[in-house]
Amino acid sequence: MPMASAQVKSAILLAGLFAEGKTTAIQPGESRDHTERMLEFFQVQTARAGSEVSIHGGQQLESRDFVVPGDISSAAFWAVAAAAFPGASLTLTDVGLNPSRTGVLSVLAQMGAHLSDSVDHELGGEPRGNVIVHGRQLRGVEIGGDIIPNVIDELPILAVAGALAGGQTVIKDAAELRVKETDRIAAVAGNLREMGADVEETYDGMIIRGGKPLHGARLESFGDHRIAMAFAIAGLFAEGETTIGDAACVAISYPGFSSDLETLTSAPTKRRGGEATPVITSVPDRTLEGNESGGIPEPEEPMHRAIAIDGPAASGKSSVARRLADRLGFVHVNSGLMYRAVTWSALGAGVDVNDAPAVIAHMRSMRIDCGIEGGLATLHIDGLAAGSGLTSPEVNAAVSAVARIGAVRAELVARQQSYLALADIVMEGRDIGTVVFPDTPFKFYIDANPEVRAERRRRQGIEDDLGARDAKDSGRKESPLTTAPDAVVIDTSEIGIDEVVARVLIALRERGFEFGAGEGGGA
Ligand code: C5P
């Protein structure tokens, strides 16, 4: 196949079921895997290798009852509406959380929204659960590369999010958008411009310089349901009235959209059903339900605080993070363990960690559950608690190759950010202050000279080529290990842990950290 497409792949697989012998769909990248999951649920085997999927003809489907999960592509409109609305809080229930579809949540999290999603259960081979979205002032982001097939249907509404965000949003590698129901690049860019946004169309996407105030307009849907819905949401954020013409197409994927829009917003949506071409009129200045004060709410402070501890391997950041968390009653979260979990699982499955598409496919097939139990961060891989294998020499040698894959980072960063909805946290890693929680004022970079760090590992009896790992972590394109400009740098080469923690507590106080009774008093 010339491009990764779930529809084409599914058609080939279904045809292959009735063909003699083995049929293989070979895609240049991953695409969503609902068909494979459903076939499996109906007792038909498919074989996946990277982005290739094969099926043997002649297999018998067994009947099953199937419950269709809530469509995350429909939920995406509400997720963006809430995410871009500082102070809003929205829970979407029973949403399909197939990892090949949740890219939109990762992108919104990268844009600064606070999201948490939790898989409650799996039914018919599809994971499902609730998504909680807390709105913030969003920031621009680059959307391109491996994540595109995952978010392809959500790009119109993500472009709207880009227009509402501060800074620049770039959408690229998405030329396929030009051959959807309509040329979605032209439609989105044109409509956004009609509303006053600063948008430049490119052949495979667009550049949006966000933050310009939007004004209402009369817009075309171009007969495309996603364009109609995306701009109904944009209208919520515009000054004046927005009218979308020819909106009957919305029923293609979401017949209840207008009434859900009414439920979500305090002013009723005007539906002009009597007209030859139905329109949705989107009235601005309304409040999302749950905000009782009326009007635009003040941006809400994040619900919890994050303390970011970054630094190279064996710099002592784990000991510091743990001690600090204990001292403050915060939850200690080790983000490196998440990268290690993907690495460990991929190695166990015989995946070449230098083959990025294969690692991504593997990550999407595994289940990683991160949470908090009894004040401690927990990590389960395919239902099993993470074990000592995560710090094995094999994982040490391979983890940096996995951590430099953009799609892996996008997925794990979203999970790291979702902790903030749950508790006050001390999170350690490489990019916590720069990428995961760039807004926290509490950032530390814990360093030590290379000899001291190597000696620490030797004493721990752990085989770990720190130099190689640091070089890869610092030299990579995605979120390299660097010191955030506003981080407090502490070199632990010649001082003990007590002194390091004492310095951290002093710096926290200087930065306005509010200590609870008895916390940090001895610093
Ligand atoms: O912290 P730890 O040494 O266990 O992390 C293992 C590896 O995971 C690092 O060498 C790095 O490649 C990756 N990592 C990362 N970003 C983080 C945490 C860890 O890239 N926030």
PDB file of N, CA, C and O and ligand atoms in Angstrom, residues 310-314 317-318 334-340 343 390-391 395-396 399-404 409 413 416 427-432 436 457 464 469-470 472-473 476 478-479, ligand 1:
ATOM      1  N   ASP A 310      15.460  16.377  36.934  1.00  0.00           N
ATOM      2  CA  ASP A 310      16.107  15.798  35.762  1.00  0.00           C
ATOM      3  C   ASP A 310      17.593  15.610  36.016  1.00  0.00           C
ATOM      4  O   ASP A 310      18.148  16.175  36.970  1.00  0.00           O
ATOM      5  N   GLY A 311      18.219  14.853  35.127  1.00  0.00           N
ATOM      6  CA  GLY A 311      19.662  14.677  35.231  1.00  0.00           C
ATOM      7  C   GLY A 311      20.093  13.427  34.503  1.00  0.00           C
ATOM      8  O   GLY A 311      19.258  12.614  34.109  1.00  0.00           O
ATOM      9  N   PRO A 312      21.407  13.272  34.316  1.00  0.00           N
ATOM     10  CA  PRO A 312      21.903  12.087  33.611  1.00  0.00           C
ATOM     11  C   PRO A 312      21.794  10.835  34.482  1.00  0.00           C
ATOM     12  O   PRO A 312      21.407  10.927  35.660  1.00  0.00           O
ATOM     13  N   ALA A 313      22.144   9.698  33.884  1.00  0.00           N
ATOM     14  CA  ALA A 313      22.041   8.429  34.595  1.00  0.00           C
ATOM     15  C   ALA A 313      22.982   8.413  35.803  1.00  0.00           C
ATOM     16  O   ALA A 313      24.091   8.936  35.741  1.00  0.00           O
ATOM     17  N   ALA A 314      22.518   7.811  36.893  1.00  0.00           N
ATOM     18  CA  ALA A 314      23.311   7.631  38.117  1.00  0.00           C
ATOM     19  C   ALA A 314      23.796   8.946  38.724  1.00  0.00           C
ATOM     20  O   ALA A 314      24.826   8.990  39.395  1.00  0.00           O
ATOM     21  N   LYS A 317      19.642  11.285  41.154  1.00  0.00           N
ATOM     22  CA  LYS A 317      18.316  11.910  41.138  1.00  0.00           C
ATOM     23  C   LYS A 317      17.229  11.026  41.735  1.00  0.00           C
ATOM     24  O   LYS A 317      16.296  11.535  42.342  1.00  0.00           O
ATOM     25  N   SER A 318      17.373   9.701  41.602  1.00  0.00           N
ATOM     26  CA  SER A 318      16.353   8.817  42.189  1.00  0.00           C
ATOM     27  C   SER A 318      16.325   8.935  43.697  1.00  0.00           C
ATOM     28  O   SER A 318      15.259   9.059  44.306  1.00  0.00           O
ATOM     29  N   ASN A 334       8.932   7.661  38.823  1.00  0.00           N
ATOM     30  CA  ASN A 334      10.163   7.488  38.063  1.00  0.00           C
ATOM     31  C   ASN A 334       9.795   7.282  36.591  1.00  0.00           C
ATOM     32  O   ASN A 334       9.383   6.211  36.187  1.00  0.00           O
ATOM     33  N   SER A 335       9.924   8.354  35.806  1.00  0.00           N
ATOM     34  CA  SER A 335       9.477   8.260  34.401  1.00  0.00           C
ATOM     35  C   SER A 335      10.361   7.311  33.603  1.00  0.00           C
ATOM     36  O   SER A 335       9.928   6.708  32.625  1.00  0.00           O
ATOM     37  N   GLY A 336      11.630   7.170  34.028  1.00  0.00           N
ATOM     38  CA  GLY A 336      12.539   6.264  33.310  1.00  0.00           C
ATOM     39  C   GLY A 336      11.996   4.835  33.289  1.00  0.00           C
ATOM     40  O   GLY A 336      12.205   4.094  32.331  1.00  0.00           O
ATOM     41  N   LEU A 337      11.267   4.472  34.363  1.00  0.00           N
ATOM     42  CA  LEU A 337      10.726   3.106  34.409  1.00  0.00           C
ATOM     43  C   LEU A 337       9.743   2.854  33.268  1.00  0.00           C
ATOM     44  O   LEU A 337       9.606   1.733  32.792  1.00  0.00           O
ATOM     45  N   MET A 338       9.064   3.914  32.825  1.00  0.00           N
ATOM     46  CA  MET A 338       8.098   3.712  31.728  1.00  0.00           C
ATOM     47  C   MET A 338       8.840   3.397  30.431  1.00  0.00           C
ATOM     48  O   MET A 338       8.435   2.526  29.665  1.00  0.00           O
ATOM     49  N   TYR A 339       9.951   4.137  30.186  1.00  0.00           N
ATOM     50  CA  TYR A 339      10.748   3.834  28.997  1.00  0.00           C
ATOM     51  C   TYR A 339      11.345   2.430  29.122  1.00  0.00           C
ATOM     52  O   TYR A 339      11.448   1.681  28.156  1.00  0.00           O
ATOM     53  N   ARG A 340      11.734   2.098  30.341  1.00  0.00           N
ATOM     54  CA  ARG A 340      12.293   0.762  30.565  1.00  0.00           C
ATOM     55  C   ARG A 340      11.239  -0.321  30.338  1.00  0.00           C
ATOM     56  O   ARG A 340      11.533  -1.401  29.840  1.00  0.00           O
ATOM     57  N   THR A 343      10.880  -0.971  26.724  1.00  0.00           N
ATOM     58  CA  THR A 343      12.098  -1.637  26.256  1.00  0.00           C
ATOM     59  C   THR A 343      12.116  -3.105  26.661  1.00  0.00           C
ATOM     60  O   THR A 343      12.368  -4.000  25.854  1.00  0.00           O
ATOM     61  N   LEU A 390      13.449  -4.645  34.708  1.00  0.00           N
ATOM     62  CA  LEU A 390      13.518  -3.310  34.114  1.00  0.00           C
ATOM     63  C   LEU A 390      14.883  -2.665  34.270  1.00  0.00           C
ATOM     64  O   LEU A 390      15.215  -1.733  33.547  1.00  0.00           O
ATOM     65  N   THR A 391      15.676  -3.143  35.244  1.00  0.00           N
ATOM     66  CA  THR A 391      17.004  -2.549  35.414  1.00  0.00           C
ATOM     67  C   THR A 391      18.112  -3.538  35.017  1.00  0.00           C
ATOM     68  O   THR A 391      19.246  -3.416  35.462  1.00  0.00           O
ATOM     69  N   VAL A 395      18.294  -4.201  29.340  1.00  0.00           N
ATOM     70  CA  VAL A 395      17.428  -3.015  29.241  1.00  0.00           C
ATOM     71  C   VAL A 395      18.283  -1.749  29.311  1.00  0.00           C
ATOM     72  O   VAL A 395      18.086  -0.811  28.531  1.00  0.00           O
ATOM     73  N   ASN A 396      19.275  -1.721  30.202  1.00  0.00           N
ATOM     74  CA  ASN A 396      20.172  -0.556  30.261  1.00  0.00           C
ATOM     75  C   ASN A 396      20.772  -0.251  28.889  1.00  0.00           C
ATOM     76  O   ASN A 396      20.876   0.906  28.484  1.00  0.00           O
ATOM     77  N   VAL A 399      17.596   0.880  26.307  1.00  0.00           N
ATOM     78  CA  VAL A 399      16.514   1.828  26.611  1.00  0.00           C
ATOM     79  C   VAL A 399      16.656   3.167  25.876  1.00  0.00           C
ATOM     80  O   VAL A 399      15.654   3.747  25.438  1.00  0.00           O
ATOM     81  N   SER A 400      17.883   3.628  25.690  1.00  0.00           N
ATOM     82  CA  SER A 400      18.024   4.945  25.052  1.00  0.00           C
ATOM     83  C   SER A 400      17.580   4.916  23.594  1.00  0.00           C
ATOM     84  O   SER A 400      17.114   5.930  23.061  1.00  0.00           O
ATOM     85  N   ALA A 401      17.718   3.746  22.951  1.00  0.00           N
ATOM     86  CA  ALA A 401      17.262   3.633  21.554  1.00  0.00           C
ATOM     87  C   ALA A 401      15.739   3.748  21.508  1.00  0.00           C
ATOM     88  O   ALA A 401      15.168   4.348  20.595  1.00  0.00           O
ATOM     89  N   VAL A 402      15.076   3.184  22.507  1.00  0.00           N
ATOM     90  CA  VAL A 402      13.607   3.244  22.548  1.00  0.00           C
ATOM     91  C   VAL A 402      13.146   4.659  22.895  1.00  0.00           C
ATOM     92  O   VAL A 402      12.199   5.187  22.311  1.00  0.00           O
ATOM     93  N   ALA A 403      13.894   5.279  23.831  1.00  0.00           N
ATOM     94  CA  ALA A 403      13.463   6.595  24.332  1.00  0.00           C
ATOM     95  C   ALA A 403      13.633   7.697  23.296  1.00  0.00           C
ATOM     96  O   ALA A 403      13.133   8.800  23.492  1.00  0.00           O
ATOM     97  N   ARG A 404      14.342   7.410  22.218  1.00  0.00           N
ATOM     98  CA  ARG A 404      14.467   8.506  21.250  1.00  0.00           C
ATOM     99  C   ARG A 404      13.387   8.459  20.165  1.00  0.00           C
ATOM    100  O   ARG A 404      13.355   9.288  19.269  1.00  0.00           O
ATOM    101  N   ARG A 409       7.710   8.566  23.024  1.00  0.00           N
ATOM    102  CA  ARG A 409       7.732   9.688  23.977  1.00  0.00           C
ATOM    103  C   ARG A 409       6.344  10.312  24.102  1.00  0.00           C
ATOM    104  O   ARG A 409       5.881  10.615  25.200  1.00  0.00           O
ATOM    105  N   VAL A 413       4.793  10.553  27.651  1.00  0.00           N
ATOM    106  CA  VAL A 413       4.690  11.900  28.235  1.00  0.00           C
ATOM    107  C   VAL A 413       3.233  12.159  28.660  1.00  0.00           C
ATOM    108  O   VAL A 413       2.971  12.691  29.738  1.00  0.00           O
ATOM    109  N   GLN A 416       2.680  10.495  31.832  1.00  0.00           N
ATOM    110  CA  GLN A 416       3.366  11.185  32.935  1.00  0.00           C
ATOM    111  C   GLN A 416       2.556  12.414  33.355  1.00  0.00           C
ATOM    112  O   GLN A 416       2.353  12.662  34.538  1.00  0.00           O
ATOM    113  N   MET A 427       8.599  14.042  40.101  1.00  0.00           N
ATOM    114  CA  MET A 427       8.862  13.146  38.978  1.00  0.00           C
ATOM    115  C   MET A 427      10.294  13.309  38.513  1.00  0.00           C
ATOM    116  O   MET A 427      10.771  14.416  38.310  1.00  0.00           O
ATOM    117  N   GLU A 428      10.963  12.182  38.360  1.00  0.00           N
ATOM    118  CA  GLU A 428      12.340  12.230  37.887  1.00  0.00           C
ATOM    119  C   GLU A 428      12.430  11.718  36.457  1.00  0.00           C
ATOM    120  O   GLU A 428      11.615  10.895  36.042  1.00  0.00           O
ATOM    121  N   GLY A 429      13.416  12.217  35.717  1.00  0.00           N
ATOM    122  CA  GLY A 429      13.601  11.767  34.343  1.00  0.00           C
ATOM    123  C   GLY A 429      14.652  12.583  33.628  1.00  0.00           C
ATOM    124  O   GLY A 429      15.664  12.978  34.214  1.00  0.00           O
ATOM    125  N   ARG A 430      14.402  12.830  32.333  1.00  0.00           N
ATOM    126  CA  ARG A 430      15.355  13.571  31.527  1.00  0.00           C
ATOM    127  C   ARG A 430      14.754  14.885  31.009  1.00  0.00           C
ATOM    128  O   ARG A 430      15.457  15.840  30.757  1.00  0.00           O
ATOM    129  N   ASP A 431      13.425  14.866  30.808  1.00  0.00           N
ATOM    130  CA  ASP A 431      12.762  16.001  30.152  1.00  0.00           C
ATOM    131  C   ASP A 431      11.578  16.490  30.980  1.00  0.00           C
ATOM    132  O   ASP A 431      10.645  17.065  30.448  1.00  0.00           O
ATOM    133  N   ILE A 432      11.616  16.216  32.271  1.00  0.00           N
ATOM    134  CA  ILE A 432      10.434  16.536  33.092  1.00  0.00           C
ATOM    135  C   ILE A 432      10.264  18.063  33.184  1.00  0.00           C
ATOM    136  O   ILE A 432       9.165  18.578  33.019  1.00  0.00           O
ATOM    137  N   VAL A 436       7.723  17.692  29.984  1.00  0.00           N
ATOM    138  CA  VAL A 436       6.548  17.098  30.643  1.00  0.00           C
ATOM    139  C   VAL A 436       5.802  18.163  31.466  1.00  0.00           C
ATOM    140  O   VAL A 436       4.597  18.335  31.322  1.00  0.00           O
ATOM    141  N   ARG A 457      27.526   3.218  39.993  1.00  0.00           N
ATOM    142  CA  ARG A 457      26.966   2.037  39.325  1.00  0.00           C
ATOM    143  C   ARG A 457      27.790   0.794  39.668  1.00  0.00           C
ATOM    144  O   ARG A 457      27.247  -0.270  39.926  1.00  0.00           O
ATOM    145  N   ASP A 464      26.074  -1.048  33.248  1.00  0.00           N
ATOM    146  CA  ASP A 464      25.339   0.055  32.633  1.00  0.00           C
ATOM    147  C   ASP A 464      26.352   1.012  32.013  1.00  0.00           C
ATOM    148  O   ASP A 464      27.122   1.656  32.728  1.00  0.00           O
ATOM    149  N   ARG A 469      24.756   5.842  27.168  1.00  0.00           N
ATOM    150  CA  ARG A 469      23.355   6.206  27.400  1.00  0.00           C
ATOM    151  C   ARG A 469      23.207   7.738  27.423  1.00  0.00           C
ATOM    152  O   ARG A 469      22.328   8.302  26.774  1.00  0.00           O
ATOM    153  N   ASP A 470      24.114   8.395  28.144  1.00  0.00           N
ATOM    154  CA  ASP A 470      24.032   9.860  28.230  1.00  0.00           C
ATOM    155  C   ASP A 470      24.192  10.498  26.860  1.00  0.00           C
ATOM    156  O   ASP A 470      23.508  11.462  26.525  1.00  0.00           O
ATOM    157  N   LYS A 472      23.463   9.263  23.962  1.00  0.00           N
ATOM    158  CA  LYS A 472      22.221   9.101  23.178  1.00  0.00           C
ATOM    159  C   LYS A 472      21.116   9.990  23.734  1.00  0.00           C
ATOM    160  O   LYS A 472      20.350  10.603  22.991  1.00  0.00           O
ATOM    161  N   ASP A 473      21.010  10.075  25.056  1.00  0.00           N
ATOM    162  CA  ASP A 473      19.921  10.864  25.656  1.00  0.00           C
ATOM    163  C   ASP A 473      20.106  12.362  25.394  1.00  0.00           C
ATOM    164  O   ASP A 473      19.140  13.101  25.219  1.00  0.00           O
ATOM    165  N   ARG A 476      19.843  13.128  21.182  1.00  0.00           N
ATOM    166  CA  ARG A 476      18.676  12.804  20.367  1.00  0.00           C
ATOM    167  C   ARG A 476      17.904  14.066  19.978  1.00  0.00           C
ATOM    168  O   ARG A 476      18.025  15.105  20.627  1.00  0.00           O
ATOM    169  N   GLU A 478      14.444  14.312  19.742  1.00  0.00           N
ATOM    170  CA  GLU A 478      13.232  14.489  20.552  1.00  0.00           C
ATOM    171  C   GLU A 478      13.604  14.679  22.018  1.00  0.00           C
ATOM    172  O   GLU A 478      14.241  13.820  22.601  1.00  0.00           O
ATOM    173  N   SER A 479      13.187  15.776  22.624  1.00  0.00           N
ATOM    174  CA  SER A 479      13.340  15.996  24.057  1.00  0.00           C
ATOM    175  C   SER A 479      14.694  15.576  24.598  1.00  0.00           C
ATOM    176  O   SER A 479      14.773  14.717  25.467  1.00  0.00           O
TER     177      SER A 479
HETATM  178  O1  C5P B   1      16.174   7.285  34.721  1.00  0.00           O
HETATM  179  P1  C5P B   1      16.659   6.037  34.051  1.00  0.00           P
HETATM  180  O2  C5P B   1      18.154   5.989  33.925  1.00  0.00           O
HETATM  181  O3  C5P B   1      16.087   4.795  34.633  1.00  0.00           O
HETATM  182  O4  C5P B   1      16.053   6.133  32.568  1.00  0.00           O
HETATM  183  C1  C5P B   1      16.320   5.144  31.611  1.00  0.00           C
HETATM  184  C2  C5P B   1      16.328   5.741  30.223  1.00  0.00           C
HETATM  185  O5  C5P B   1      15.020   6.192  29.883  1.00  0.00           O
HETATM  186  C3  C5P B   1      17.216   6.964  30.032  1.00  0.00           C
HETATM  187  O6  C5P B   1      18.559   6.607  29.720  1.00  0.00           O
HETATM  188  C4  C5P B   1      16.548   7.673  28.874  1.00  0.00           C
HETATM  189  O7  C5P B   1      16.944   7.120  27.647  1.00  0.00           O
HETATM  190  C5  C5P B   1      15.078   7.348  29.084  1.00  0.00           C
HETATM  191  N1  C5P B   1      14.337   8.435  29.722  1.00  0.00           N
HETATM  192  C6  C5P B   1      13.940   9.492  28.957  1.00  0.00           C
HETATM  193  N2  C5P B   1      13.143  10.461  29.479  1.00  0.00           N
HETATM  194  C7  C5P B   1      12.779  10.423  30.761  1.00  0.00           C
HETATM  195  C8  C5P B   1      13.213   9.367  31.591  1.00  0.00           C
HETATM  196  C9  C5P B   1      14.005   8.391  31.038  1.00  0.00           C
HETATM  197  O8  C5P B   1      14.281   9.541  27.789  1.00  0.00           O
HETATM  198  N3  C5P B   1      11.976  11.381  31.250  1.00  0.00           N
END
